[in-house]
Every structure is written in C-alpha cells, then in structure tokens.
Amino acid sequence: MEGNLGGGVNNQIEIETPNNITIKGILGLLMANTEATDIKKVISLGMGDPTLYSCFHSPDVAHDAVIESLTSHKFNGYSPTVGLPQTRKAIADYLSRELPEKLCADDVYITAGCTQAIELALSILARPGSNILLPRPGFPIYALCAAFRHIEVRYFDLIPDKGWEVDLNAVEALADHNTIGIVVINPGNPCGNVYSYQHLQEIVETAKKLRTIVIADEVYGHLAFGANPFVPMGIFGDIAPVLTLGSLSKRWLVPGWRLGWLVTNDPNG
C-alpha cells in the first residue's frame, strides 16, 4: 500500500493481506507504521486472559474444590484418557440443562483446554484430500491445526453488515464431498457477535444439505450482553451432527487450568 495513511501512520512497511489475519498481526502492522512520536498507550479490548486484571477473580468455591481434590490423595494417579467419569458426567449434566436431548458422560471427552479439543476434532475428522470450512475473520489456531494434518482450509466470509453472520451462499459454493466440517464460533472470536436462534438453525440446515457436520466453538458461551442471548448449537443436533468445543477458561476465569471438552451432539447417531 502506497502513500500516507493519515493520523500519523506512514507507508514505511508494505501491507499484505493474507487469508489468515490475526489481531496481534494487525496491531503489530499498525504500530510498525506509526511515527514514534505518535505512539500512545494502548488499552487492549481483546485480551484473552481475564486473570491479568486484578479486578477479576475466579470464585473461591472453585479453589476449594481443587484443594479438596489435592488433599484427598485420590487423584494423583493416571486418569482415563477421555477424562474422569465424574468430570464427564458433571459437564454432561451442566450442558444438558439447555438441550432437548440429554447428554451422558460418554458424549463428553475431557481435553487440555479448548485448543486440544480443536486438535482432537480435526484429528478425528482428517482423511486424505479432506477440506474444512473456516470463518473469516476467525480464530487462527484452526488453520494451524488443519495445516498440520494436511487438511485444506477454505474460508467463508462473515458479513459485517448483518452482525457478522455466516455467508451461507459462500459455504455452499465452497463445500464438496471432501468437506469434513463447518466451524462456527459463537459467541464470535474476534468479532464478539452472538448469533440468533434462527441463524444457527440455518447454518445447521446448510450442513445437513451438504452432508457434513458443524464444529461449534463455544468457549465464550453465555458471555453475551446484547440483544441476542447465547444459544448452544447442540440444540440442533437432531438436524445434523454437532461437535461442541468448550472450556472453563473464559467464563470461570481459569485459563491456566487448561480444562476443556469436546462433546458429541447427535441424537440420531
């Protein structure tokens, strides 16, 4: 990009627009193209770790539960690969409160944070020649995990004028018989949008039409403060299979605990 960008921003560094745009990448680009005398302190509104702010604390009941588990000496050995049965049941019961079809412990797989849930989901679905549909803008770890497993990434745009809704026409144009899933991040990261019940149903209906599944990233579930309430994608599991990914990190202010889950929502499966 040539010419002065205005507001103290110059053209010292050529601007490129790769498919995978990250928040840190954009911030770094802006700072690199800003005159040193114009640099001001930046207040980050996109920080993913709430514990960095002293005004936010995880609840004492959570700390007490960890202390009780440690001092009981009952959990120092190897646990099942898929997670402790009581943990899986607790998550199944919690998520089932909002679902028409109740989950059981066997529907839940415990992971080391949601990042491992993403890796696990893509590892399960990967096959030779497969592709996955990712939102743009979106969370960059999906593309990294897909590349590691030789899964082709195909991006569909989110529509800013419609509350960052999924461009379903683009989804249909991109998908083929090798498409292993459609990733939907709700509430949105990085845009902060919250999809309506109707739009979520339209997404799942599209997945059914394309004979693929929905990977629902709900790490920010219930952190919704606008007109649209949070609706779990698992509600529509009877239309098309849904893999729900979540964690304790954001809502319960414990990202360092690295406790996440992958849940299967498929009453017909």
CSV table of N, CA and C in Angstrom, one decimal, residues 62-189:
chain,number,residue,atom,x,y,z
A,62,ALA,N,-14.4,-22.7,43.5
A,62,ALA,CA,-13.6,-23.5,42.6
A,62,ALA,C,-12.2,-23.8,43.2
A,63,HIS,N,-11.6,-22.8,43.9
A,63,HIS,CA,-10.3,-23.0,44.6
A,63,HIS,C,-10.5,-24.1,45.7
A,64,ASP,N,-11.6,-24.0,46.4
A,64,ASP,CA,-11.8,-25.0,47.5
A,64,ASP,C,-11.9,-26.4,46.9
A,65,ALA,N,-12.6,-26.6,45.8
A,65,ALA,CA,-12.8,-27.9,45.1
A,65,ALA,C,-11.4,-28.5,44.7
A,66,VAL,N,-10.5,-27.6,44.2
A,66,VAL,CA,-9.2,-28.1,43.8
A,66,VAL,C,-8.4,-28.5,45.0
A,67,ILE,N,-8.5,-27.7,46.1
A,67,ILE,CA,-7.7,-28.0,47.3
A,67,ILE,C,-8.2,-29.4,47.9
A,68,GLU,N,-9.5,-29.5,47.9
A,68,GLU,CA,-10.1,-30.8,48.4
A,68,GLU,C,-9.6,-32.0,47.6
A,69,SER,N,-9.6,-31.8,46.3
A,69,SER,CA,-9.1,-32.9,45.4
A,69,SER,C,-7.7,-33.2,45.7
A,70,LEU,N,-6.9,-32.2,45.8
A,70,LEU,CA,-5.4,-32.4,46.0
A,70,LEU,C,-5.2,-33.1,47.4
A,71,THR,N,-5.8,-32.6,48.4
A,71,THR,CA,-5.6,-33.2,49.7
A,71,THR,C,-6.2,-34.5,50.0
A,72,SER,N,-7.1,-34.9,49.1
A,72,SER,CA,-7.7,-36.3,49.3
A,72,SER,C,-6.8,-37.4,48.9
A,73,HIS,N,-5.7,-37.1,48.1
A,73,HIS,CA,-4.8,-38.1,47.6
A,73,HIS,C,-5.4,-39.1,46.7
A,74,LYS,N,-6.6,-38.8,46.2
A,74,LYS,CA,-7.3,-39.8,45.3
A,74,LYS,C,-7.1,-39.5,43.8
A,75,PHE,N,-6.4,-38.4,43.5
A,75,PHE,CA,-6.3,-38.1,42.1
A,75,PHE,C,-4.9,-37.8,41.6
A,76,ASN,N,-4.0,-38.5,42.3
A,76,ASN,CA,-2.6,-38.4,41.9
A,76,ASN,C,-2.1,-39.4,40.9
A,77,GLY,N,-2.9,-40.3,40.6
A,77,GLY,CA,-2.5,-41.3,39.6
A,77,GLY,C,-3.0,-41.0,38.2
A,78,TYR,N,-2.7,-41.9,37.2
A,78,TYR,CA,-3.1,-41.7,35.9
A,78,TYR,C,-4.7,-41.7,35.8
A,79,SER,N,-5.2,-40.8,35.1
A,79,SER,CA,-6.7,-40.8,34.9
A,79,SER,C,-7.0,-41.4,33.5
A,80,PRO,N,-8.2,-41.8,33.3
A,80,PRO,CA,-8.6,-42.3,31.9
A,80,PRO,C,-8.3,-41.2,30.9
A,81,THR,N,-7.9,-41.7,29.7
A,81,THR,CA,-7.5,-40.8,28.6
A,81,THR,C,-8.6,-39.8,28.3
A,82,VAL,N,-9.9,-40.3,28.3
A,82,VAL,CA,-11.0,-39.4,28.0
A,82,VAL,C,-11.5,-38.6,29.1
A,83,GLY,N,-10.9,-38.7,30.3
A,83,GLY,CA,-11.3,-37.9,31.5
A,83,GLY,C,-11.9,-38.7,32.5
A,84,LEU,N,-11.9,-38.2,33.8
A,84,LEU,CA,-12.5,-38.9,34.9
A,84,LEU,C,-14.1,-39.0,34.7
A,85,PRO,N,-14.6,-40.1,35.0
A,85,PRO,CA,-16.1,-40.3,34.8
A,85,PRO,C,-16.9,-39.3,35.4
A,86,GLN,N,-16.6,-38.9,36.7
A,86,GLN,CA,-17.4,-37.9,37.4
A,86,GLN,C,-17.3,-36.5,36.7
A,87,THR,N,-16.1,-36.2,36.1
A,87,THR,CA,-15.9,-34.9,35.4
A,87,THR,C,-16.8,-34.9,34.2
A,88,ARG,N,-16.7,-36.0,33.4
A,88,ARG,CA,-17.5,-36.1,32.2
A,88,ARG,C,-19.0,-36.0,32.5
A,89,LYS,N,-19.4,-36.6,33.5
A,89,LYS,CA,-20.9,-36.6,33.9
A,89,LYS,C,-21.3,-35.2,34.3
A,90,ALA,N,-20.4,-34.5,35.1
A,90,ALA,CA,-20.7,-33.2,35.6
A,90,ALA,C,-20.9,-32.2,34.4
A,91,ILE,N,-20.0,-32.3,33.4
A,91,ILE,CA,-20.1,-31.4,32.2
A,91,ILE,C,-21.3,-31.8,31.4
A,92,ALA,N,-21.6,-33.1,31.2
A,92,ALA,CA,-22.8,-33.5,30.5
A,92,ALA,C,-24.1,-33.0,31.2
A,93,ASP,N,-24.1,-33.1,32.5
A,93,ASP,CA,-25.3,-32.6,33.2
A,93,ASP,C,-25.5,-31.1,33.1
A,94,TYR,N,-24.3,-30.4,33.1
A,94,TYR,CA,-24.4,-28.9,33.0
A,94,TYR,C,-24.8,-28.5,31.6
A,95,LEU,N,-24.3,-29.1,30.6
A,95,LEU,CA,-24.7,-28.7,29.2
A,95,LEU,C,-26.1,-29.1,28.9
A,96,SER,N,-26.5,-30.2,29.5
A,96,SER,CA,-27.9,-30.7,29.2
A,96,SER,C,-29.0,-29.8,29.6
A,97,ARG,N,-28.7,-28.9,30.5
A,97,ARG,CA,-29.8,-28.0,31.0
A,97,ARG,C,-30.4,-27.2,29.9
A,98,GLU,N,-29.7,-27.0,28.8
A,98,GLU,CA,-30.2,-26.2,27.8
A,98,GLU,C,-30.5,-27.0,26.5
A,99,LEU,N,-30.4,-28.3,26.6
A,99,LEU,CA,-30.6,-29.1,25.4
A,99,LEU,C,-31.9,-30.0,25.4
A,100,PRO,N,-32.5,-30.2,24.3
A,100,PRO,CA,-33.7,-31.0,24.3
A,100,PRO,C,-33.4,-32.5,24.5
A,101,GLU,N,-32.3,-32.9,24.0
A,101,GLU,CA,-31.8,-34.3,24.2
A,101,GLU,C,-30.7,-34.3,25.3
A,102,LYS,N,-30.8,-35.0,26.3
A,102,LYS,CA,-29.9,-35.0,27.4
A,102,LYS,C,-28.6,-35.7,27.0
A,103,LEU,N,-27.5,-35.2,27.5
A,103,LEU,CA,-26.2,-35.8,27.2
A,103,LEU,C,-25.9,-36.8,28.3
A,104,CYS,N,-25.0,-37.7,28.0
A,104,CYS,CA,-24.5,-38.6,29.1
A,104,CYS,C,-22.9,-38.5,29.1
A,105,ALA,N,-22.3,-39.1,30.1
A,105,ALA,CA,-20.9,-39.0,30.3
A,105,ALA,C,-20.1,-39.5,29.0
A,106,ASP,N,-20.7,-40.5,28.3
A,106,ASP,CA,-20.0,-41.0,27.2
A,106,ASP,C,-20.0,-40.0,26.0
A,107,ASP,N,-20.8,-39.0,26.1
A,107,ASP,CA,-20.8,-37.9,25.0
A,107,ASP,C,-19.7,-36.9,25.2
A,108,VAL,N,-19.0,-36.9,26.3
A,108,VAL,CA,-18.1,-35.9,26.7
A,108,VAL,C,-16.6,-36.4,26.8
A,109,TYR,N,-15.7,-35.7,26.2
A,109,TYR,CA,-14.3,-36.0,26.2
A,109,TYR,C,-13.5,-34.9,26.8
A,110,ILE,N,-12.8,-35.1,27.9
A,110,ILE,CA,-12.0,-34.0,28.5
A,110,ILE,C,-10.7,-33.8,27.8
A,111,THR,N,-10.4,-32.5,27.6
A,111,THR,CA,-9.2,-32.1,26.9
A,111,THR,C,-8.4,-31.1,27.7
A,112,ALA,N,-7.1,-30.9,27.3
A,112,ALA,CA,-6.2,-29.9,27.9
A,112,ALA,C,-6.5,-28.6,27.3
A,113,GLY,N,-7.6,-28.0,27.8
A,113,GLY,CA,-8.1,-26.7,27.2
A,113,GLY,C,-8.8,-26.9,25.9
A,114,CYS,N,-9.4,-25.8,25.4
A,114,CYS,CA,-10.1,-26.0,24.1
A,114,CYS,C,-9.2,-26.2,22.9
A,115,THR,N,-8.0,-25.7,23.0
A,115,THR,CA,-7.0,-25.9,21.9
A,115,THR,C,-6.8,-27.4,21.6
A,116,GLN,N,-6.7,-28.2,22.7
A,116,GLN,CA,-6.6,-29.6,22.4
A,116,GLN,C,-7.9,-30.2,21.9
A,117,ALA,N,-9.0,-29.6,22.3
A,117,ALA,CA,-10.3,-30.1,21.7
A,117,ALA,C,-10.3,-29.8,20.2
A,118,ILE,N,-9.8,-28.7,19.8
A,118,ILE,CA,-9.7,-28.4,18.3
A,118,ILE,C,-8.8,-29.4,17.6
A,119,GLU,N,-7.7,-29.6,18.2
A,119,GLU,CA,-6.7,-30.6,17.7
A,119,GLU,C,-7.4,-32.0,17.6
A,120,LEU,N,-8.1,-32.4,18.6
A,120,LEU,CA,-8.7,-33.7,18.7
A,120,LEU,C,-9.8,-33.8,17.6
A,121,ALA,N,-10.6,-32.8,17.5
A,121,ALA,CA,-11.7,-32.8,16.5
A,121,ALA,C,-11.1,-33.0,15.1
A,122,LEU,N,-10.1,-32.2,14.8
A,122,LEU,CA,-9.5,-32.3,13.4
A,122,LEU,C,-8.8,-33.6,13.2
A,123,SER,N,-8.2,-34.1,14.2
A,123,SER,CA,-7.5,-35.4,14.1
A,123,SER,C,-8.5,-36.5,13.8
A,124,ILE,N,-9.7,-36.5,14.4
A,124,ILE,CA,-10.7,-37.5,14.2
A,124,ILE,C,-11.3,-37.4,12.8
A,125,LEU,N,-11.5,-36.2,12.3
A,125,LEU,CA,-12.1,-36.0,11.0
A,125,LEU,C,-11.2,-36.1,9.8
A,126,ALA,N,-9.9,-35.8,10.0
A,126,ALA,CA,-9.0,-35.8,8.9
A,126,ALA,C,-8.9,-37.0,8.1
A,127,ARG,N,-8.9,-36.9,6.8
A,127,ARG,CA,-8.7,-38.0,5.9
A,127,ARG,C,-8.0,-37.5,4.6
A,128,PRO,N,-7.4,-38.3,3.8
A,128,PRO,CA,-6.7,-37.8,2.6
A,128,PRO,C,-7.6,-37.0,1.7
A,129,GLY,N,-7.2,-35.8,1.3
A,129,GLY,CA,-7.9,-35.0,0.4
A,129,GLY,C,-9.0,-34.2,1.0
A,130,SER,N,-9.1,-34.2,2.3
A,130,SER,CA,-10.2,-33.5,3.0
A,130,SER,C,-10.0,-32.0,3.1
A,131,ASN,N,-11.1,-31.3,3.3
A,131,ASN,CA,-11.0,-29.8,3.5
A,131,ASN,C,-12.0,-29.4,4.6
A,132,ILE,N,-11.8,-28.3,5.2
A,132,ILE,CA,-12.6,-27.8,6.3
A,132,ILE,C,-12.9,-26.3,6.0
A,133,LEU,N,-14.1,-25.9,6.3
A,133,LEU,CA,-14.6,-24.5,6.1
A,133,LEU,C,-14.5,-23.7,7.4
A,134,LEU,N,-13.7,-22.6,7.3
A,134,LEU,CA,-13.4,-21.8,8.4
A,134,LEU,C,-13.9,-20.4,8.2
A,135,PRO,N,-14.4,-19.7,9.3
A,135,PRO,CA,-14.9,-18.3,9.2
A,135,PRO,C,-13.7,-17.4,9.0
A,136,ARG,N,-14.0,-16.3,8.3
A,136,ARG,CA,-13.0,-15.2,8.2
A,136,ARG,C,-13.7,-13.9,8.4
A,137,PRO,N,-13.4,-13.1,9.5
A,137,PRO,CA,-12.3,-13.4,10.5
A,137,PRO,C,-12.7,-14.5,11.4
A,138,GLY,N,-11.6,-15.1,12.0
A,138,GLY,CA,-11.8,-16.2,12.9
A,138,GLY,C,-10.6,-16.4,13.8
A,139,PHE,N,-10.6,-17.6,14.4
A,139,PHE,CA,-9.5,-17.9,15.4
A,139,PHE,C,-8.4,-18.7,14.7
A,140,PRO,N,-7.2,-18.2,14.6
A,140,PRO,CA,-6.2,-18.7,13.7
A,140,PRO,C,-5.7,-20.1,14.1
A,141,ILE,N,-5.9,-20.6,15.3
A,141,ILE,CA,-5.5,-22.0,15.6
A,141,ILE,C,-6.1,-23.0,14.7
A,142,TYR,N,-7.3,-22.8,14.3
A,142,TYR,CA,-8.0,-23.8,13.4
A,142,TYR,C,-7.2,-24.1,12.1
A,143,ALA,N,-6.7,-23.0,11.5
A,143,ALA,CA,-5.9,-23.1,10.3
A,143,ALA,C,-4.6,-23.8,10.6
A,144,LEU,N,-4.0,-23.5,11.7
A,144,LEU,CA,-2.7,-24.1,12.0
A,144,LEU,C,-2.9,-25.6,12.3
A,145,CYS,N,-3.9,-26.0,13.0
A,145,CYS,CA,-4.2,-27.4,13.2
A,145,CYS,C,-4.5,-28.2,12.0
A,146,ALA,N,-5.3,-27.5,11.1
A,146,ALA,CA,-5.6,-28.1,9.8
A,146,ALA,C,-4.4,-28.3,9.0
A,147,ALA,N,-3.5,-27.4,8.9
A,147,ALA,CA,-2.3,-27.5,8.1
A,147,ALA,C,-1.4,-28.6,8.6
A,148,PHE,N,-1.3,-28.8,9.9
A,148,PHE,CA,-0.5,-29.9,10.5
A,148,PHE,C,-1.0,-31.2,10.1
A,149,ARG,N,-2.3,-31.3,9.8
A,149,ARG,CA,-2.9,-32.6,9.4
A,149,ARG,C,-3.3,-32.7,8.0
A,150,HIS,N,-2.7,-31.8,7.2
A,150,HIS,CA,-2.8,-31.8,5.7
A,150,HIS,C,-4.3,-31.7,5.3
A,151,ILE,N,-5.1,-30.9,6.0
A,151,ILE,CA,-6.4,-30.6,5.7
A,151,ILE,C,-6.5,-29.3,5.0
A,152,GLU,N,-7.1,-29.2,3.8
A,152,GLU,CA,-7.2,-28.0,3.0
A,152,GLU,C,-8.1,-27.0,3.8
A,153,VAL,N,-7.7,-25.8,3.9
A,153,VAL,CA,-8.6,-24.8,4.5
A,153,VAL,C,-9.3,-24.0,3.5
A,154,ARG,N,-10.6,-23.8,3.6
A,154,ARG,CA,-11.4,-23.0,2.7
A,154,ARG,C,-12.1,-22.0,3.6
A,155,TYR,N,-12.0,-20.7,3.3
A,155,TYR,CA,-12.5,-19.6,4.1
A,155,TYR,C,-13.9,-19.1,3.5
A,156,PHE,N,-14.9,-19.0,4.4
A,156,PHE,CA,-16.1,-18.3,4.1
A,156,PHE,C,-16.1,-17.0,4.9
A,157,ASP,N,-16.6,-15.9,4.3
A,157,ASP,CA,-16.7,-14.6,5.0
A,157,ASP,C,-17.8,-14.5,5.9
A,158,LEU,N,-17.6,-13.8,7.0
A,158,LEU,CA,-18.7,-13.3,7.8
A,158,LEU,C,-19.1,-11.9,7.4
A,159,ILE,N,-20.4,-11.7,7.4
A,159,ILE,CA,-21.0,-10.5,6.8
A,159,ILE,C,-21.1,-9.4,7.9
A,160,PRO,N,-20.3,-8.3,7.8
A,160,PRO,CA,-20.3,-7.3,8.9
A,160,PRO,C,-21.6,-6.5,9.0
A,161,ASP,N,-22.2,-6.3,7.8
A,161,ASP,CA,-23.5,-5.5,7.8
A,161,ASP,C,-24.7,-6.3,8.3
A,162,LYS,N,-24.5,-7.6,8.6
A,162,LYS,CA,-25.5,-8.5,9.1
A,162,LYS,C,-25.1,-9.1,10.5
A,163,GLY,N,-24.4,-8.3,11.2
A,163,GLY,CA,-23.9,-8.8,12.5
A,163,GLY,C,-23.0,-9.9,12.5
A,164,TRP,N,-22.1,-9.9,11.4
A,164,TRP,CA,-21.1,-11.0,11.2
A,164,TRP,C,-21.7,-12.4,11.1
A,165,GLU,N,-22.9,-12.4,10.4
A,165,GLU,CA,-23.5,-13.7,10.1
A,165,GLU,C,-22.7,-14.5,9.1
A,166,VAL,N,-22.8,-15.8,9.1
A,166,VAL,CA,-22.2,-16.6,8.1
A,166,VAL,C,-22.7,-16.4,6.7
A,167,ASP,N,-21.9,-16.3,5.7
A,167,ASP,CA,-22.3,-16.2,4.3
A,167,ASP,C,-22.6,-17.6,3.9
A,168,LEU,N,-23.9,-18.0,4.0
A,168,LEU,CA,-24.3,-19.4,3.7
A,168,LEU,C,-24.2,-19.7,2.2
A,169,ASN,N,-24.3,-18.7,1.4
A,169,ASN,CA,-24.1,-18.9,-0.1
A,169,ASN,C,-22.7,-19.3,-0.4
A,170,ALA,N,-21.8,-18.6,0.3
A,170,ALA,CA,-20.4,-18.9,0.1
A,170,ALA,C,-20.0,-20.3,0.7
A,171,VAL,N,-20.7,-20.7,1.8
A,171,VAL,CA,-20.4,-22.0,2.4
A,171,VAL,C,-20.9,-23.1,1.4
A,172,GLU,N,-22.0,-22.9,0.8
A,172,GLU,CA,-22.5,-23.9,-0.2
A,172,GLU,C,-21.6,-24.0,-1.4
A,173,ALA,N,-21.0,-22.8,-1.8
A,173,ALA,CA,-20.2,-22.8,-3.0
A,173,ALA,C,-18.8,-23.5,-2.7
A,174,LEU,N,-18.4,-23.4,-1.5
A,174,LEU,CA,-17.0,-23.9,-1.1
A,174,LEU,C,-17.0,-25.4,-0.8
A,175,ALA,N,-18.1,-25.9,-0.4
A,175,ALA,CA,-18.2,-27.3,0.1
A,175,ALA,C,-18.2,-28.3,-1.0
A,176,ASP,N,-17.7,-29.5,-0.8
A,176,ASP,CA,-17.8,-30.6,-1.7
A,176,ASP,C,-17.8,-31.9,-0.9
A,177,HIS,N,-17.7,-33.0,-1.6
A,177,HIS,CA,-17.8,-34.3,-0.9
A,177,HIS,C,-16.7,-34.6,0.0
A,178,ASN,N,-15.6,-33.8,0.0
A,178,ASN,CA,-14.5,-33.9,0.8
A,178,ASN,C,-14.5,-33.0,2.0
A,179,THR,N,-15.5,-32.2,2.2
A,179,THR,CA,-15.7,-31.3,3.3
A,179,THR,C,-16.0,-32.0,4.6
A,180,ILE,N,-15.1,-31.9,5.6
A,180,ILE,CA,-15.3,-32.7,6.8
A,180,ILE,C,-16.0,-31.9,7.9
A,181,GLY,N,-16.2,-30.6,7.7
A,181,GLY,CA,-17.0,-29.8,8.7
A,181,GLY,C,-17.0,-28.3,8.5
A,182,ILE,N,-17.9,-27.7,9.1
A,182,ILE,CA,-18.0,-26.2,9.1
A,182,ILE,C,-17.8,-25.7,10.5
A,183,VAL,N,-16.8,-24.8,10.7
A,183,VAL,CA,-16.5,-24.3,12.0
A,183,VAL,C,-17.3,-23.0,12.3
A,184,VAL,N,-18.0,-23.0,13.4
A,184,VAL,CA,-18.9,-21.9,13.8
A,184,VAL,C,-18.4,-21.4,15.2
A,185,ILE,N,-18.0,-20.2,15.3
A,185,ILE,CA,-17.6,-19.7,16.6
A,185,ILE,C,-18.6,-18.7,17.1
A,186,ASN,N,-19.3,-19.2,18.2
A,186,ASN,CA,-20.4,-18.4,18.8
A,186,ASN,C,-20.4,-18.5,20.3
A,187,PRO,N,-20.3,-17.4,21.0
A,187,PRO,CA,-20.1,-16.0,20.6
A,187,PRO,C,-18.8,-15.9,19.8
A,188,GLY,N,-18.8,-14.9,18.9
A,188,GLY,CA,-17.7,-14.8,17.9
A,188,GLY,C,-16.4,-14.4,18.5
A,189,ASN,N,-15.3,-14.9,17.9
A,189,ASN,CA,-14.0,-14.5,18.2
A,189,ASN,C,-13.3,-14.4,16.9
